[in-house]
Coordinates of C-alpha atoms in Angstrom, one line a residue:
M1165 CA 61.0 51.9 6.1
S1166 CA 60.1 50.9 9.7
V1167 CA 62.8 50.8 12.1
R1168 CA 62.6 48.2 14.8
E1169 CA 64.3 48.2 18.1
Q1170 CA 66.3 45.3 19.3
P1171 CA 63.7 43.1 20.9
R1172 CA 64.6 41.9 24.4
P1173 CA 64.4 38.2 25.1
P1174 CA 60.9 37.1 26.1
K1175 CA 60.4 36.3 29.8
P1176 CA 60.5 32.5 30.4
G1177 CA 57.3 30.8 31.0
L1178 CA 56.7 28.6 34.3
R1179 CA 57.2 25.5 32.3
E1180 CA 60.7 26.8 31.1
N1181 CA 61.8 27.9 34.5
I1182 CA 60.7 24.5 35.9
A1183 CA 62.9 22.8 33.2
G1184 CA 65.7 25.3 34.0
L1185 CA 66.0 23.5 37.6
R1186 CA 67.5 20.5 35.7
P1187 CA 71.0 21.4 36.8
I1188 CA 69.8 21.1 40.5
S1189 CA 67.4 18.1 40.1
G1190 CA 69.6 15.7 42.0
L1191 CA 69.8 18.2 44.9
L1192 CA 66.3 18.8 45.1
T1193 CA 65.5 15.1 45.0
A1194 CA 68.1 14.4 47.8
V1195 CA 66.7 17.3 49.9
T1196 CA 63.2 16.0 49.4
V1197 CA 64.1 12.4 50.3
S1198 CA 66.0 13.5 53.4
R1199 CA 63.1 15.7 54.7
C1200 CA 60.6 12.8 54.2
A1201 CA 63.0 10.7 56.3
V1202 CA 62.8 13.3 59.3
V1203 CA 60.4 10.6 61.3
L1204 CA 62.5 10.6 64.3
Y1205 CA 62.4 14.2 65.5
P1206 CA 58.8 14.9 65.5
F1207 CA 58.4 12.0 67.8
Y1208 CA 61.7 12.4 69.5
A1209 CA 60.3 13.2 72.9
V1210 CA 57.6 10.5 72.9
Y1211 CA 60.2 8.0 71.5
L1212 CA 62.5 8.7 74.6
A1213 CA 59.7 8.6 76.9
S1214 CA 58.5 5.0 75.6
E1215 CA 62.1 3.7 74.9
R1216 CA 63.8 5.2 78.0
K1217 CA 61.6 4.6 80.9
E1218 CA 64.4 5.9 83.3
L1219 CA 64.4 9.5 81.8
T1220 CA 62.3 12.1 83.5
V1221 CA 60.3 14.7 81.6
D1222 CA 63.0 17.4 82.4
L1223 CA 65.8 15.1 81.2
I1224 CA 63.9 14.6 78.0
G1225 CA 63.2 18.3 77.4
L1226 CA 67.0 18.8 77.8
I1227 CA 67.9 16.1 75.4
V1228 CA 65.4 17.4 72.8
G1229 CA 66.6 21.0 73.3
V1230 CA 70.2 20.3 72.5
F1231 CA 69.2 19.3 68.9
G1232 CA 68.6 23.1 68.3
I1233 CA 71.8 24.0 69.7
G1234 CA 73.7 21.7 67.3
A1235 CA 71.6 23.1 64.4
L1236 CA 72.5 26.7 65.6
L1237 CA 76.2 25.6 65.6
A1238 CA 76.0 24.1 62.2
G1239 CA 75.1 27.4 60.8
V1240 CA 77.9 29.1 62.6
F1241 CA 80.6 26.7 61.5
S1242 CA 79.5 25.5 57.9
G1243 CA 81.7 28.1 56.4
A1244 CA 84.9 27.0 58.1
L1245 CA 84.2 23.4 57.3
A1246 CA 83.4 24.2 53.6
A1247 CA 86.8 26.0 53.4
R1248 CA 88.3 22.6 54.0
I1249 CA 85.9 20.1 52.5
P1250 CA 84.4 20.6 49.0
E1251 CA 80.7 21.6 49.5
K1252 CA 79.0 18.7 47.9
R1253 CA 81.1 16.2 49.5
L1254 CA 80.5 18.0 53.0
A1255 CA 76.8 17.7 52.4
V1256 CA 76.8 14.0 51.6
M1257 CA 79.0 13.6 54.7
G1258 CA 76.2 15.3 56.8
L1259 CA 73.5 13.2 55.4
A1260 CA 75.5 9.9 55.8
A1261 CA 76.5 10.9 59.4
V1262 CA 72.8 11.4 60.4
T1263 CA 72.3 7.8 59.4
G1264 CA 75.0 6.6 62.0
I1265 CA 74.0 8.9 64.5
V1266 CA 70.4 8.0 64.9
L1267 CA 71.2 4.3 65.0
A1268 CA 73.6 4.9 67.6
I1269 CA 71.0 6.9 69.7
S1270 CA 68.7 3.8 69.2
V1271 CA 71.1 1.7 71.2
T1272 CA 72.7 4.1 73.7
R1273 CA 71.7 4.0 77.3
E1274 CA 74.2 6.7 78.8
L1275 CA 72.5 9.9 79.4
W1276 CA 75.4 12.2 78.4
T1277 CA 76.3 10.3 75.4
L1278 CA 72.5 10.6 74.3
V1279 CA 73.0 14.5 74.9
A1280 CA 76.1 14.5 72.8
L1281 CA 74.9 12.4 69.9
T1282 CA 71.5 14.6 69.8
A1283 CA 73.5 17.7 69.5
L1284 CA 75.5 16.1 66.8
W1285 CA 72.4 14.9 65.1
G1286 CA 71.2 18.6 65.0
F1287 CA 74.5 19.9 63.7
C1288 CA 74.6 17.4 60.7
Y1289 CA 70.9 17.7 60.1
E1290 CA 71.2 21.5 59.7
L1291 CA 74.6 21.4 57.7
V1292 CA 72.8 20.3 54.5
N1293 CA 70.8 23.6 54.4
P1294 CA 73.5 26.3 53.8
I1295 CA 75.5 24.0 51.7
A1296 CA 72.2 23.3 49.5
Y1297 CA 71.7 27.2 49.3
T1298 CA 75.2 27.8 48.1
L1299 CA 75.1 25.1 45.6
V1300 CA 71.9 26.9 44.2
A1301 CA 73.8 30.2 44.4
R1302 CA 76.8 28.8 42.4
V1303 CA 74.9 26.9 39.7
M1304 CA 71.9 28.7 38.8
P1305 CA 72.0 32.0 36.7
E1306 CA 71.0 35.2 38.5
A1307 CA 67.6 35.6 36.8
Q1308 CA 66.6 32.0 38.0
R1309 CA 68.1 31.8 41.4
R1310 CA 65.1 33.2 43.3
F1311 CA 62.9 30.8 41.7
A1312 CA 65.5 27.9 42.3
F1313 CA 65.4 28.9 45.9
S1314 CA 61.6 28.7 46.1
A1315 CA 61.9 25.2 44.6
V1316 CA 64.3 24.2 47.4
R1317 CA 61.9 25.5 49.9
L1318 CA 59.2 23.2 48.2
A1319 CA 61.4 20.2 48.4
I1320 CA 61.9 21.0 52.1
N1321 CA 58.1 21.7 52.9
A1322 CA 56.7 18.7 50.8
G1323 CA 59.2 16.6 52.7
M1324 CA 58.3 18.1 56.1
G1325 CA 54.7 17.4 55.4
I1326 CA 55.2 13.7 54.6
G1327 CA 57.7 13.0 57.2
P1328 CA 55.3 13.3 60.2
V1329 CA 52.7 11.2 58.5
L1330 CA 55.3 8.3 58.0
A1331 CA 56.5 8.9 61.6
G1332 CA 52.9 8.6 62.8
I1333 CA 52.5 5.2 61.1
L1334 CA 55.9 3.9 62.1
F1335 CA 55.3 4.8 65.7
S1336 CA 51.9 3.1 65.6
L1337 CA 53.7 0.0 64.7
S1338 CA 56.7 0.3 67.0
P1339 CA 58.4 3.4 68.4
A1340 CA 61.8 1.2 67.8
L1341 CA 61.2 1.8 63.8
L1342 CA 61.6 5.5 64.0
P1343 CA 65.4 5.6 64.1
W1344 CA 65.6 3.0 61.2
G1345 CA 63.1 5.2 59.2
T1346 CA 65.4 8.0 59.6
A1347 CA 68.7 6.1 58.9
I1348 CA 67.3 4.6 55.7
G1349 CA 66.1 7.9 54.3
Y1350 CA 69.0 9.6 55.1
L1351 CA 71.3 7.0 53.6
A1352 CA 69.3 6.9 50.4
S1353 CA 69.5 10.9 50.2
A1354 CA 73.3 10.7 50.7
F1355 CA 73.5 8.2 47.9
I1356 CA 71.4 10.4 45.6
L1357 CA 73.4 13.5 46.2
A1358 CA 76.8 11.6 45.8
R1359 CA 75.6 10.5 42.4
A1360 CA 74.1 13.8 41.4
R1361 CA 75.7 15.9 38.8
I1362 CA 75.4 19.4 40.0
A1363 CA 76.7 21.7 37.3
A1364 CA 75.7 25.0 35.7
G1365 CA 73.5 24.6 32.7
P1366 CA 73.8 26.2 29.6
A1367 CA 72.1 29.6 30.5
A1368 CA 74.6 29.9 33.4
G1369 CA 77.6 31.1 31.4
G1370 CA 76.9 34.7 31.3
E1371 CA 77.7 37.4 33.8
D1372 CA 74.7 36.7 35.7
T1373 CA 76.4 33.7 37.1
A1374 CA 79.2 35.6 38.7
P1375 CA 77.9 36.9 41.9
A1376 CA 81.4 36.9 43.4
A1377 CA 82.6 39.3 40.7
A1378 CA 79.5 41.6 41.3
A1379 CA 80.2 41.5 45.1
A1380 CA 83.6 42.1 44.3
G1381 CA 82.7 45.2 42.4
Y1382 CA 80.5 46.4 45.1
D1383 CA 83.5 46.0 47.5
R1384 CA 85.7 48.3 45.2
D1385 CA 83.1 50.9 44.3
R1386 CA 80.3 50.9 46.8
G1387 CA 81.5 49.8 50.2
R1388 CA 82.2 46.6 52.1
P1389 CA 80.3 43.2 51.4
G1390 CA 80.3 42.8 55.2
V1391 CA 78.6 46.0 55.7
R1392 CA 75.8 45.0 53.3
F1393 CA 75.5 41.4 54.8
W1394 CA 75.3 42.5 58.3
S1395 CA 72.8 45.3 57.7
F1396 CA 70.7 42.8 55.9
L1397 CA 70.7 40.3 58.4
A1398 CA 69.9 42.7 61.2
A1399 CA 67.0 44.4 59.1
T1400 CA 65.4 40.8 58.5
T1401 CA 65.6 39.8 62.2
P1402 CA 62.1 40.4 62.7
I1403 CA 61.2 38.1 60.0
H1404 CA 62.9 35.2 61.7
L1405 CA 61.3 35.8 64.9
A1406 CA 57.8 36.2 63.7
Y1407 CA 58.0 33.1 61.5
A1408 CA 59.3 31.0 64.3
L1409 CA 56.2 31.4 66.0
P1410 CA 53.7 29.3 64.1
S1411 CA 55.7 26.2 64.6
T1412 CA 56.5 26.9 68.3
V1413 CA 53.5 28.7 69.9
V1414 CA 50.3 28.5 67.7
S1415 CA 49.2 25.3 69.2
V1416 CA 49.6 26.8 72.4
Y1417 CA 48.0 29.9 71.4
V1418 CA 44.9 28.3 69.9
I1419 CA 44.1 25.5 72.4
H1420 CA 45.1 27.3 75.7
T1421 CA 44.9 31.0 75.1
L1422 CA 41.9 31.0 72.9
D1423 CA 40.4 27.8 74.3
E1424 CA 39.5 26.5 70.9
P1425 CA 39.5 22.9 69.8
A1426 CA 42.8 21.3 68.7
G1427 CA 41.3 21.1 65.1
W1428 CA 41.8 24.8 64.7
A1429 CA 45.5 24.7 65.2
S1430 CA 45.6 21.8 62.7
A1431 CA 43.7 24.0 60.2
V1432 CA 46.4 26.7 60.7
F1433 CA 49.1 24.2 59.7
A1434 CA 46.9 22.7 56.9
V1435 CA 46.3 26.2 55.3
N1436 CA 50.0 27.2 55.6
A1437 CA 51.1 23.7 54.0
F1438 CA 48.5 23.7 51.3
L1439 CA 49.4 27.4 50.2
I1440 CA 53.1 26.6 50.2
I1441 CA 52.8 23.4 48.2
T1442 CA 50.3 24.7 45.7
C1443 CA 51.2 28.4 45.2
E1444 CA 54.9 29.2 46.0
I1445 CA 56.6 28.1 42.7
A1446 CA 53.8 29.9 40.7
L1447 CA 54.0 33.1 43.0
N1448 CA 57.8 33.5 42.8
H1449 CA 57.6 32.8 38.9
A1450 CA 55.1 35.9 38.7
M1451 CA 57.4 38.0 40.9
L1452 CA 60.6 37.4 38.9
T1453 CA 60.4 40.8 37.1
L1454 CA 60.3 42.6 40.5
S1455 CA 63.5 43.7 42.1
R1456 CA 64.5 42.0 45.2
R1457 CA 64.1 45.3 47.3
A1458 CA 60.3 45.3 46.0
T1459 CA 60.0 41.7 46.6
L1460 CA 61.2 41.7 50.1
L1461 CA 59.1 44.9 51.1
I1462 CA 55.9 43.3 49.8
G1463 CA 56.6 40.1 51.7
Y1464 CA 57.5 42.1 54.7
A1465 CA 54.1 44.0 54.3
C1466 CA 52.1 40.7 54.2
A1467 CA 53.8 39.4 57.3
V1468 CA 53.1 42.7 59.1
V1469 CA 49.3 42.5 58.4
G1470 CA 49.1 38.6 58.8
F1471 CA 50.7 38.4 62.1
A1472 CA 49.1 41.5 63.5
F1473 CA 45.6 39.8 62.5
M1474 CA 46.4 36.7 64.5
G1475 CA 45.3 38.6 67.7
L1476 CA 41.9 39.2 66.3
A1477 CA 41.1 35.5 66.4
A1478 CA 40.3 36.2 70.0
A1479 CA 37.0 37.8 68.8
H1480 CA 36.4 35.7 65.6
T1481 CA 38.2 32.4 65.5
W1482 CA 37.8 32.3 61.6
L1483 CA 40.0 35.1 61.3
L1484 CA 43.1 32.8 62.5
L1485 CA 42.8 31.2 58.9
V1486 CA 42.7 34.6 57.1
A1487 CA 45.7 35.7 59.1
T1488 CA 47.5 32.5 58.4
A1489 CA 46.8 32.9 54.6
V1490 CA 48.2 36.5 54.6
W1491 CA 51.3 35.7 56.7
T1492 CA 51.9 32.6 54.5
L1493 CA 51.6 34.7 51.4
G1494 CA 54.6 36.8 53.0
E1495 CA 56.7 33.5 54.0
M1496 CA 56.3 32.4 50.4
I1497 CA 57.6 35.9 49.2
V1498 CA 60.6 36.5 51.6
Y1499 CA 62.1 33.2 52.1
P1500 CA 63.2 32.8 48.4
V1501 CA 64.3 36.3 48.1
M1502 CA 66.5 36.4 51.1
P1503 CA 69.0 33.9 50.2
D1504 CA 68.8 35.2 46.6
H1505 CA 70.1 38.7 47.9
I1506 CA 72.7 37.2 50.2
S1507 CA 74.0 35.1 47.2
A1508 CA 74.2 38.4 45.1
I1509 CA 75.9 40.5 47.7
S1510 CA 78.5 37.8 49.0
P1511 CA 81.9 37.3 47.5
D1512 CA 82.6 33.9 46.4
R1513 CA 84.8 32.9 49.2
L1514 CA 82.1 34.0 51.7
Q1515 CA 79.1 32.2 50.1
V1516 CA 78.9 29.1 52.4
R1517 CA 79.8 31.3 55.6
N1518 CA 76.9 34.0 54.8
M1519 CA 74.4 31.2 54.1
G1520 CA 75.4 29.6 57.2
F1521 CA 75.0 32.6 59.4
Y1522 CA 71.6 33.1 57.5
T1523 CA 70.3 29.7 58.6
A1524 CA 71.7 30.1 62.1
H1525 CA 69.9 33.4 62.2
F1526 CA 66.7 31.4 61.5
N1527 CA 67.4 28.8 64.1
L1528 CA 68.0 31.5 66.6
G1529 CA 64.6 32.8 66.0
V1530 CA 63.3 29.5 66.8
V1531 CA 65.1 29.4 70.1
L1532 CA 64.2 33.0 71.2
A1533 CA 60.7 33.8 69.8
P1534 CA 58.8 31.2 72.1
L1535 CA 60.9 32.4 75.2
I1536 CA 59.7 35.9 74.5
F1537 CA 56.2 35.6 73.1
L1538 CA 54.7 33.1 75.7
P1539 CA 55.5 35.2 78.8
L1540 CA 54.1 38.2 76.9
I1541 CA 50.9 36.9 75.8
G1542 CA 50.1 35.8 79.3
V1543 CA 50.5 39.5 80.6
L1544 CA 49.4 41.6 77.4
G1545 CA 46.8 39.2 76.1
P1546 CA 46.3 38.1 72.3
V1547 CA 45.5 41.3 70.7
A1548 CA 48.3 43.2 72.3
S1549 CA 50.8 40.6 71.9
W1550 CA 50.1 39.9 68.1
S1551 CA 50.1 43.8 67.5
L1552 CA 53.4 44.0 69.0
V1553 CA 54.7 41.3 66.6
G1554 CA 53.3 43.3 63.9
G1555 CA 55.0 46.4 65.2
V1556 CA 58.2 44.6 65.4
L1557 CA 57.9 43.4 61.8
L1558 CA 56.8 47.0 60.7
T1559 CA 60.2 48.2 62.3
G1560 CA 62.0 45.6 60.3
L1561 CA 60.2 46.6 57.0
L1562 CA 61.2 50.4 57.6
A1563 CA 64.7 49.4 58.4
T1564 CA 64.8 47.2 55.1
A1565 CA 63.5 50.1 53.1
A1566 CA 66.2 52.3 54.7
I1567 CA 69.2 50.1 53.8
S1568 CA 67.9 49.4 50.3
N1569 CA 68.0 52.9 49.5
S1570 CA 71.8 52.9 49.8
P1571 CA 74.1 51.1 47.4
R1572 CA 76.6 50.9 50.5
T1573 CA 74.2 48.7 52.4
W1574 CA 72.3 47.1 49.8
G1575 CA 74.4 46.9 46.6
V1576 CA 73.3 47.8 43.0
E1577 CA 70.4 45.8 41.6
K1578 CA 70.1 45.2 37.9
T1579 CA 66.8 46.3 36.3
P1580 CA 64.4 43.3 36.0
P1581 CA 63.8 42.4 32.3
A1582 CA 60.7 44.3 30.7
P1583 CA 58.4 42.8 28.3
A1584 CA 59.7 43.2 24.7
L1585 CA 58.7 46.3 23.0
V1586 CA 58.6 46.8 19.3
G1587 CA 58.6 50.5 17.9
Q1588 CA 57.6 51.5 14.2

């Protein structure tokens, strides 16, 4: 008589994982609509130049810059706000507030009021991100959480691809339409999120849905959650610095440093957007059986190679697109797994705070990376500058490998599910 081992549950297919996103479908829709409505910000500087003739270029730069400061502060203070206001309500308030702020921007003429409104706009704009990540962490079971984070990223990137196109159309009709486009879109997204039922699905009832309990266990037996969180944040700092470079300096690098046509810069963004929209969901589905540690190290390695290769475009421009494909592969891997790891190591009471610091960390990279990189490339040249970026990323990879070897600085990961085996 043959003896059969108890079969393990089969790995869910891609279609099943997509169906498993139903508990956060309203959140994903709201995020997509709000990002499609980001039509004023990409054209904010030129909007101010056309609608506020009295503003100088320096003043316009100041006004646009404080948007990033407001976004940075949102990450820092989101945890304190969420301790007083329920998370979903806070996100709805942030979306609705953007509607009022951009309409106020369209009518105000006083400089410092404009500066204050822009900072507040950046704050409310960014506030939704840590709340969205936290809601995903609370609702989705651990086995599906990384896939859900990749879906949130897809919603963000799809919206950010559509938004500038809509912005260009509205601007060509009349710059005055831009605030109205943003206001209407954000009001619609606030309504969608307010009406959405965000609740754990049937599969979320097991122990996998208790990251807080797991984190509490780490705290009791393996060290303090704060040590793990801050160690992780420090080890992943190079990721945020490097991935801030494409959006902030690539156009300058291609057009001014390499002296290539603007079409090459557009091609970089097109390759990046195409790969993310078409491949990220499937890629993260395929990697669900890998541990968070292995996934992050693979993504880190892709980033090291991809960004180091950016400098080789000085000799062969086509390598720019090869390098972009490689670091985009790293981006698709590391950005879903990072909030997944943070949600796993954070106690329930610190979920929003830690997600807020995570998004603030990213925004700090956006502020610092161009300030550091642009002077360097003028002195060192393309190959040495991008090799330095690769070297910094390699340092981060080694630091991540080191902290992930210790339960005190990483936590204890569950073994990913293996294919079912039947013995005779």
